Short mmCIF file of C-alpha atoms and ligand atoms in Angstrom, two decimals:
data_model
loop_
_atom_site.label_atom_id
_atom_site.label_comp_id
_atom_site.label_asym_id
_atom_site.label_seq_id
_atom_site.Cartn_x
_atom_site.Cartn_y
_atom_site.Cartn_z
CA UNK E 22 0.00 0.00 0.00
CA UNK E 23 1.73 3.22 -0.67
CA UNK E 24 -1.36 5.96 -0.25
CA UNK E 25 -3.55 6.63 2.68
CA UNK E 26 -7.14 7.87 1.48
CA UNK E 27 -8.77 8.72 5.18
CA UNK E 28 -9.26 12.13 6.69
CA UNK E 29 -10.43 10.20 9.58
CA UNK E 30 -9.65 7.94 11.94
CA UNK E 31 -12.49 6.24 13.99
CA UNK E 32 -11.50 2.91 14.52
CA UNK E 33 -9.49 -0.43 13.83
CA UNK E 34 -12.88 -2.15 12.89
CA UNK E 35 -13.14 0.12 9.70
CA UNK E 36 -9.68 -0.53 8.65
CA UNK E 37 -8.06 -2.91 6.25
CA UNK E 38 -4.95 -5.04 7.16
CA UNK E 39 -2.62 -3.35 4.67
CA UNK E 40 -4.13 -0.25 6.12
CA UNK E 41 -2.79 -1.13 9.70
CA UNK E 42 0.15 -2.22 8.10
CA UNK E 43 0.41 0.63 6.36
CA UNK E 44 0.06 2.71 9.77
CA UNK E 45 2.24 0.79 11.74
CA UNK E 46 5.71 0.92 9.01
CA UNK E 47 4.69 4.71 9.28
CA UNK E 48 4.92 4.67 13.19
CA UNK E 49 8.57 2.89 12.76
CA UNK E 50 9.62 5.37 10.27
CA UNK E 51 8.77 8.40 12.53
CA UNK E 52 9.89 6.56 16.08
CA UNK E 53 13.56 7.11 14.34
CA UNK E 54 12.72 11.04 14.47
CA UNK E 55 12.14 10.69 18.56
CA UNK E 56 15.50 8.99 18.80
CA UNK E 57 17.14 11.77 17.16
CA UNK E 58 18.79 14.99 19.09
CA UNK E 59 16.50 16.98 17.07
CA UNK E 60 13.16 15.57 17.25
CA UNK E 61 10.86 17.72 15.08
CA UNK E 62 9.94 17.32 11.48
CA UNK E 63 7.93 19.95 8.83
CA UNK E 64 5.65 17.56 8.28
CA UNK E 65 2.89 19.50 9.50
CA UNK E 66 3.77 22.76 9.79
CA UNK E 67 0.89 25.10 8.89
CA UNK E 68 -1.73 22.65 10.45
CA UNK E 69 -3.64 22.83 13.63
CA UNK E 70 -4.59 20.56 15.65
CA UNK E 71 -7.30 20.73 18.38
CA UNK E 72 -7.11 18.47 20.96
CA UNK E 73 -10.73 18.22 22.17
CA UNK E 74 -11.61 15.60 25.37
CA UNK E 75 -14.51 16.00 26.97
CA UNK E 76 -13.55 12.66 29.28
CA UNK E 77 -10.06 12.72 31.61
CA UNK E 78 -6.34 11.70 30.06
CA UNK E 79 -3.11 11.55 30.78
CA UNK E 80 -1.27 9.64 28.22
CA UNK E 81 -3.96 10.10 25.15
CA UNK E 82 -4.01 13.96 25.24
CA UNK E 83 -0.35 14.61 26.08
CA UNK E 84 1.03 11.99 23.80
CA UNK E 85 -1.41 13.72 20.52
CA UNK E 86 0.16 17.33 21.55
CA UNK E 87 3.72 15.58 21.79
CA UNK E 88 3.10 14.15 18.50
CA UNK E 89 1.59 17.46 17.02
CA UNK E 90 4.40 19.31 18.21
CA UNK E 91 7.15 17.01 16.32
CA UNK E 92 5.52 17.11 13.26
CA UNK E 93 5.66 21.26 13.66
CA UNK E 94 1.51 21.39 14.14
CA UNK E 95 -0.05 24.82 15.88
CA UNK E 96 -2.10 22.79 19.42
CA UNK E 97 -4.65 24.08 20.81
CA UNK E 98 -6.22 22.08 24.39
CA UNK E 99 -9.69 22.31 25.05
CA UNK E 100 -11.46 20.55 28.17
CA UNK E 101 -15.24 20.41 28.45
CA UNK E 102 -15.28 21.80 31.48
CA UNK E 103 -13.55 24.97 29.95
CA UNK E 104 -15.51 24.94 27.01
CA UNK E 105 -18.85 26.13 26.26
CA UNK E 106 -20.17 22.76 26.83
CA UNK E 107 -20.61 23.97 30.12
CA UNK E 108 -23.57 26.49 29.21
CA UNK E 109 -25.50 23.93 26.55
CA UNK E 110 -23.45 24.46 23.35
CA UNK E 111 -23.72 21.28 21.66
CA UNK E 112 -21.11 18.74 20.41
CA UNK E 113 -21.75 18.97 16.58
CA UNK E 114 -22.15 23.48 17.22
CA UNK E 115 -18.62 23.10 19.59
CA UNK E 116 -17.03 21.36 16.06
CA UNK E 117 -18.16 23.55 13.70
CA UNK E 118 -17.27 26.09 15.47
CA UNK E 119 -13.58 24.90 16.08
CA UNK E 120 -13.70 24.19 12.20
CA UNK E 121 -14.38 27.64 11.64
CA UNK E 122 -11.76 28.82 13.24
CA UNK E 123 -9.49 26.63 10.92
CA UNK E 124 -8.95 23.43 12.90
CA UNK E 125 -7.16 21.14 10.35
CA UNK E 126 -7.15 17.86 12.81
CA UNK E 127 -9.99 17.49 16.02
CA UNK E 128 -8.67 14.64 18.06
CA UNK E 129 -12.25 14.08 20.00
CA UNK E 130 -12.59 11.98 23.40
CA UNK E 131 -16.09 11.87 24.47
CA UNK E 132 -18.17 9.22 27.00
CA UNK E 133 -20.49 8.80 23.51
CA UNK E 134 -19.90 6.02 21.87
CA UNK E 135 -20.45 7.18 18.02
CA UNK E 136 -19.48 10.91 18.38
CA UNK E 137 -16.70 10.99 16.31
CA UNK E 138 -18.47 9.16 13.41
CA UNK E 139 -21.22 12.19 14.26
CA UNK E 140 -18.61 14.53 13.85
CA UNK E 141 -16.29 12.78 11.03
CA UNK E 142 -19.55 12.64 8.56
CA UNK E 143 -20.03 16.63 9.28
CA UNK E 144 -16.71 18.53 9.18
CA UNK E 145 -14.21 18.79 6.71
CA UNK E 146 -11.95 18.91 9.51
CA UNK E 147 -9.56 15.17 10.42
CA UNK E 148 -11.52 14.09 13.44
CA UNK E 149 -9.47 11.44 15.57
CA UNK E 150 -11.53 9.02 18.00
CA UNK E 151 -9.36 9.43 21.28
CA UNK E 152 -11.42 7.22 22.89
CA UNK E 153 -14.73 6.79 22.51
CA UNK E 154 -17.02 5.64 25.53
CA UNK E 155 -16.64 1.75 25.27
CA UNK E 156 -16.41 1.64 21.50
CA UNK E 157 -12.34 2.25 20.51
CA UNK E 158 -10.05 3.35 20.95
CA UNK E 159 -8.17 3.08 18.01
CA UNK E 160 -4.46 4.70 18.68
CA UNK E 161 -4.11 2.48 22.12
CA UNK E 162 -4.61 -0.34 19.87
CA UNK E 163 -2.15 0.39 17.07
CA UNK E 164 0.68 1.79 19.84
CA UNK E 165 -0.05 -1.94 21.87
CA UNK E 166 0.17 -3.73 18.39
CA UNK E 167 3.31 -1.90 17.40
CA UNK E 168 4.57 -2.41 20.83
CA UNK E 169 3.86 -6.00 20.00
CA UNK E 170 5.46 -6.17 16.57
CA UNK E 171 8.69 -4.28 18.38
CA UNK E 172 9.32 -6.64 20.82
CA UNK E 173 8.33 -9.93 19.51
CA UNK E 174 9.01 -9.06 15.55
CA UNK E 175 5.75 -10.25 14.24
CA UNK E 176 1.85 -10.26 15.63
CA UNK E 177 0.75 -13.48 13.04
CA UNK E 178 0.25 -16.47 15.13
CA UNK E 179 1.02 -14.83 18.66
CA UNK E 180 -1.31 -15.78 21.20
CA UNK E 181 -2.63 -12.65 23.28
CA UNK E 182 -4.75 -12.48 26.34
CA UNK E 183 -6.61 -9.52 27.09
CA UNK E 184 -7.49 -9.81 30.40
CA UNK E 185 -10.61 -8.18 32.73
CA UNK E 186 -13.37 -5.87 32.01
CA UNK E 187 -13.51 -6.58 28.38
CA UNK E 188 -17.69 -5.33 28.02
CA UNK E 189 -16.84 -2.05 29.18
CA UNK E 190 -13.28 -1.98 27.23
CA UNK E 191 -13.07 0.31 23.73
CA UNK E 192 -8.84 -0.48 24.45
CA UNK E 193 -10.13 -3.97 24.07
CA UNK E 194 -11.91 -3.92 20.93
CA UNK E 195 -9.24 -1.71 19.22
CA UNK E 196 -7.02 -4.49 20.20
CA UNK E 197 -9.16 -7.04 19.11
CA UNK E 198 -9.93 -5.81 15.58
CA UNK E 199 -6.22 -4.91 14.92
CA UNK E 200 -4.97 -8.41 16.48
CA UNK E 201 -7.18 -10.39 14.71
CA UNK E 202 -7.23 -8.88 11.36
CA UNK E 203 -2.75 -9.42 10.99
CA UNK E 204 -3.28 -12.69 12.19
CA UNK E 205 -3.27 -13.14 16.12
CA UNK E 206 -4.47 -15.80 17.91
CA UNK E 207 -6.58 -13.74 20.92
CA UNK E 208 -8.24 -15.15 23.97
CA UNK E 209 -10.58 -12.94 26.15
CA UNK E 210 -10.22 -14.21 29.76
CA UNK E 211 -12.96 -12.60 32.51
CA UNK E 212 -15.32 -13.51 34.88
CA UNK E 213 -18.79 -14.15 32.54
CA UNK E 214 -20.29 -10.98 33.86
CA UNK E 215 -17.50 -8.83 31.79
CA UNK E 216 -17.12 -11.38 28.93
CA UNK E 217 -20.51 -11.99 27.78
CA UNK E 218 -21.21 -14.95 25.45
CA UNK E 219 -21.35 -13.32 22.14
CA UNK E 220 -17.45 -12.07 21.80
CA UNK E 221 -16.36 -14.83 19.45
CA UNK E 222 -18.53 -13.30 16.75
CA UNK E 223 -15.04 -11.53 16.52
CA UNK E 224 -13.19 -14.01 15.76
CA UNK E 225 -11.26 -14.78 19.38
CA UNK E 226 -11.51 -17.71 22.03
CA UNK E 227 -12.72 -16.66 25.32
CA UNK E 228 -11.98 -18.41 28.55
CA UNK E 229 -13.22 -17.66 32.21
CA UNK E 230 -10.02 -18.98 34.36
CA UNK E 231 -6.91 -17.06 33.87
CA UNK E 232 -4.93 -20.19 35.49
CA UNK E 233 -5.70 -22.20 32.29
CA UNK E 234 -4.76 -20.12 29.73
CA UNK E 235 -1.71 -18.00 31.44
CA UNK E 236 1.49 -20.39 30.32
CA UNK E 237 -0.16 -19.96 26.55
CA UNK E 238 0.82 -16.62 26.70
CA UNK E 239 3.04 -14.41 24.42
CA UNK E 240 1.41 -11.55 25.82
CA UNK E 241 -0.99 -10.56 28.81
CA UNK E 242 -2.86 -7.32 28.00
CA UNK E 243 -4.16 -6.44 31.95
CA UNK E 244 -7.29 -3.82 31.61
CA UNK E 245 -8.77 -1.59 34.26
CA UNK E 246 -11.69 -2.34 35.67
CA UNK E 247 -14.02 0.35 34.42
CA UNK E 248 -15.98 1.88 37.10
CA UNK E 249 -17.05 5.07 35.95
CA UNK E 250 -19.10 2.81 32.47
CA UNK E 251 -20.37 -0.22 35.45
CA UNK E 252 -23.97 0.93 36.75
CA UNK E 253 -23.88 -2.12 39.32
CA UNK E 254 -21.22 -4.72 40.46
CA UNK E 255 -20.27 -7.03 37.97
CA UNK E 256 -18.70 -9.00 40.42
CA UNK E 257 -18.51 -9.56 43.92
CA UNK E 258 -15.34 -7.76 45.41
CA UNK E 259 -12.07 -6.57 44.65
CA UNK E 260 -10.28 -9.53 46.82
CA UNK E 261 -12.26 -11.87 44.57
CA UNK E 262 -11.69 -10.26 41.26
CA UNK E 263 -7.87 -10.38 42.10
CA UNK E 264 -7.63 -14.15 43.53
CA UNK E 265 -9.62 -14.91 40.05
CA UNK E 266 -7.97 -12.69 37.56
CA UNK E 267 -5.35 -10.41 39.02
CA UNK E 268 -1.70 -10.71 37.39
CA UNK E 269 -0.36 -11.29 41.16
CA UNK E 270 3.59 -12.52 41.33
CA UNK E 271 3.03 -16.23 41.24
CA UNK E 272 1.03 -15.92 38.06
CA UNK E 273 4.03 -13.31 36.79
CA UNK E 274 6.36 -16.55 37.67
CA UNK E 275 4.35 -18.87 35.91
CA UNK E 276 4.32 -17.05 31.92
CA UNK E 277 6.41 -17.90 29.86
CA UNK E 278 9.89 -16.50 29.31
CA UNK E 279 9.73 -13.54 27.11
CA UNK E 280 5.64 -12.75 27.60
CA UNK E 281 4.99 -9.19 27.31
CA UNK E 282 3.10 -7.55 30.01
CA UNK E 283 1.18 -4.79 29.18
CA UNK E 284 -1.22 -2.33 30.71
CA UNK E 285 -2.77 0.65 28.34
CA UNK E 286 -2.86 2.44 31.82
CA UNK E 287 -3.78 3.98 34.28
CA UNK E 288 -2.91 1.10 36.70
CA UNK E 289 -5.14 -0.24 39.60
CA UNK E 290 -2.02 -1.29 41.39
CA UNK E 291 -2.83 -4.67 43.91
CA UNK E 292 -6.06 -5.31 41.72
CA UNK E 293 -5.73 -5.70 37.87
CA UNK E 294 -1.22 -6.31 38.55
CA UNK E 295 1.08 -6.86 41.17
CA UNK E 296 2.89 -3.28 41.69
CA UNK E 297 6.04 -5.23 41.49
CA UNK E 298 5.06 -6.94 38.75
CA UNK E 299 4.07 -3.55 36.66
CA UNK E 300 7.54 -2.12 37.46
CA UNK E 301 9.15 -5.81 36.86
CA UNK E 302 11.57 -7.22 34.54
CA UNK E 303 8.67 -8.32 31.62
CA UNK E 304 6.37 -5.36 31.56
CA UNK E 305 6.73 -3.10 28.36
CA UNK E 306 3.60 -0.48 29.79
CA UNK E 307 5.88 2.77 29.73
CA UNK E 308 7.56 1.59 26.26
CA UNK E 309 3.55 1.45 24.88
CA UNK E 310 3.33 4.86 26.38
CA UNK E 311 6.48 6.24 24.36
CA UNK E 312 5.18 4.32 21.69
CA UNK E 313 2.49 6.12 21.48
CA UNK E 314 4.02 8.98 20.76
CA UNK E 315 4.90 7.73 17.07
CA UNK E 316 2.08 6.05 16.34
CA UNK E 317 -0.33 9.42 16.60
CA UNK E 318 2.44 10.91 14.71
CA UNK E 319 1.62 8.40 11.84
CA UNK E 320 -1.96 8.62 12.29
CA UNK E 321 -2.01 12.73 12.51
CA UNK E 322 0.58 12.84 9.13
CA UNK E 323 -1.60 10.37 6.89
CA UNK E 324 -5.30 11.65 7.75
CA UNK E 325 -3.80 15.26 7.23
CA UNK E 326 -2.40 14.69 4.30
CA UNK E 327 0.87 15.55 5.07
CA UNK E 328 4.44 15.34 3.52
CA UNK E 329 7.54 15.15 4.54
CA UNK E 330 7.75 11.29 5.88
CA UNK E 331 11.17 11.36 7.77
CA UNK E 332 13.62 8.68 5.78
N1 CP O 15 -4.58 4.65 27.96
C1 CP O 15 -5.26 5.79 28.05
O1 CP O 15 -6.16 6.08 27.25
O2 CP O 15 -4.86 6.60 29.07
P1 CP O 15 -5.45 8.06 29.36
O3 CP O 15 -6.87 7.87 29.81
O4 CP O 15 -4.56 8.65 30.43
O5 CP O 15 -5.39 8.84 28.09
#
């Protein structure tokens, strides 16, 4: 593949494989820029980016103004609670309204599930889903797959556990549509309450006892559990949930040598992972979070249109 049609990105789901490919030999290409003394390209310059969540972030909305900033993009932060949001403006009149005063790129995160689709079929403007109430989260899951593809040198016929509160999870579907369309073998592993029957429609195996499937692993994906989506318990205590399902250090002993532990973050230390084990010898979580940093370059250069792809 050697041109990139989308103003958009919304999610994995809609993408090809050659497209993810495509995205993910872009990432590797620009993580060389990051590694340089000087770590800023033209690619951009001229553009601006707005970098829109209406829903908390650390990583998602410093890594996109990181990335912006290397590719020589104007950023601009907005926050709902410091937008007109707050007196009844609505989403699509906030976007046009940001598009008329010349935003090139909106990165959007937003509790709605669908509201950059709302937004993307509107504007002319490049609207990025930054995360999208428990739909995707599409640049978590290239940046985990590219993580994956780093460390392990392919993704075809690795087998990858994503582990927890899959119903409630957009990092999870990302994951799942990106894994499974290069080639991965994935297994969902929760209690039944937050792995439904119905998830193998996707195309992965899903298993309710961690202890049977954990030696399989290549990698163990660890999600939060999602409190602020869960309108009543989905199970019956922390102490349980971690006994069950947490990544604790005699599970950590038990993977296999070279597994990849990985966490899209933020960490429930003691529930979801061991804190030792998050800072241990086989988790990669801050390397996804650098990673991430290329990856929305890629994604911000292609659905802008831009040139200048560092050689
Ligand atoms: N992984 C992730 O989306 O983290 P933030 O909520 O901090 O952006």
């Amino acid at each position: 593949m050697k041109t990139w049609t989308r103003k958009d990105l919304i999610g994995l789901d809609d993408l090809s494989t050659e497209e993810i490919q495509f995205l993910l030999d872009t990432a590797t290409a620009f993580k060389g820029v990051g590694e340089r003394s000087l770590k800023k390209v033209p690619a951009l310059r001229g553009k601006t980016l707005v970098n829109f969540f209406v829903e908390p972030s650390t990583r998602t909305r410093t890594s996109f103004e990181i990335a912006a900033m290397r590719l020589s993009a104007d950023v601009v932060n907005i926050t709902a609670t410091a937008s007109s949001l707050q007196k009844g403006e609505t989403l699509k009149d906030t976007a046009l309204n940001l598009q008329a005063l010349h935003a090139d790129i909106i990165v959007l995160r937003h509790s709605s599930a669908g509201s950059p689709r709302f937004l993307a079929d509107r504007l002319e403007s490049s609207i990025i889903n930054a995360g999208d109430g428990s739909h995707e989260h599409p640049t978590q899951g290239l940046l985990d797959i590219f993580t994956m593809r780093q460390k392990h040198g392919r993704i075809a016929g690795l087998n990858v556990l994503i582990v927890g509160d899959i119903l409630f999870s957009r990092v999870a579907r990302s994951n799942i549509h990106g894994l499974v369309k290069l080639g991965a073998k994935v297994t969902l592993v929760g209690p039944t309450t937050l792995v439904p029957a119905g998830f193998e429609k996707l195309g992965v195996r899903v298993a309710h006892r961690l202890d049977d499937v954990l030696e399989e692993a290549d990698v163990i994906n660890l999600l939060r559990i999602q409190h602020e989506r869960q309108r009543k318990e989905y199970f019956p205590g922390l102490g349980e949930y971690v006994s069950l399902f947490g990544l604790t250090k005699a599970r950590a002993a038990r993977l296999k040598p070279g597994c990849l532990i990985m966490h899209p973050g933020p960490i429930n230390r003691g529930v979801e992972i061991d804190s030792e084990v998050a800072d241990g010898a086989g988790s990669v979580i801050l390397e996804q979070v650098t990673n991430g940093i290329a990856v929305r370059m890629a994604v911000l250069y292609l659905c802008a249109g831009g040139a200048g792809l560092p050689t």
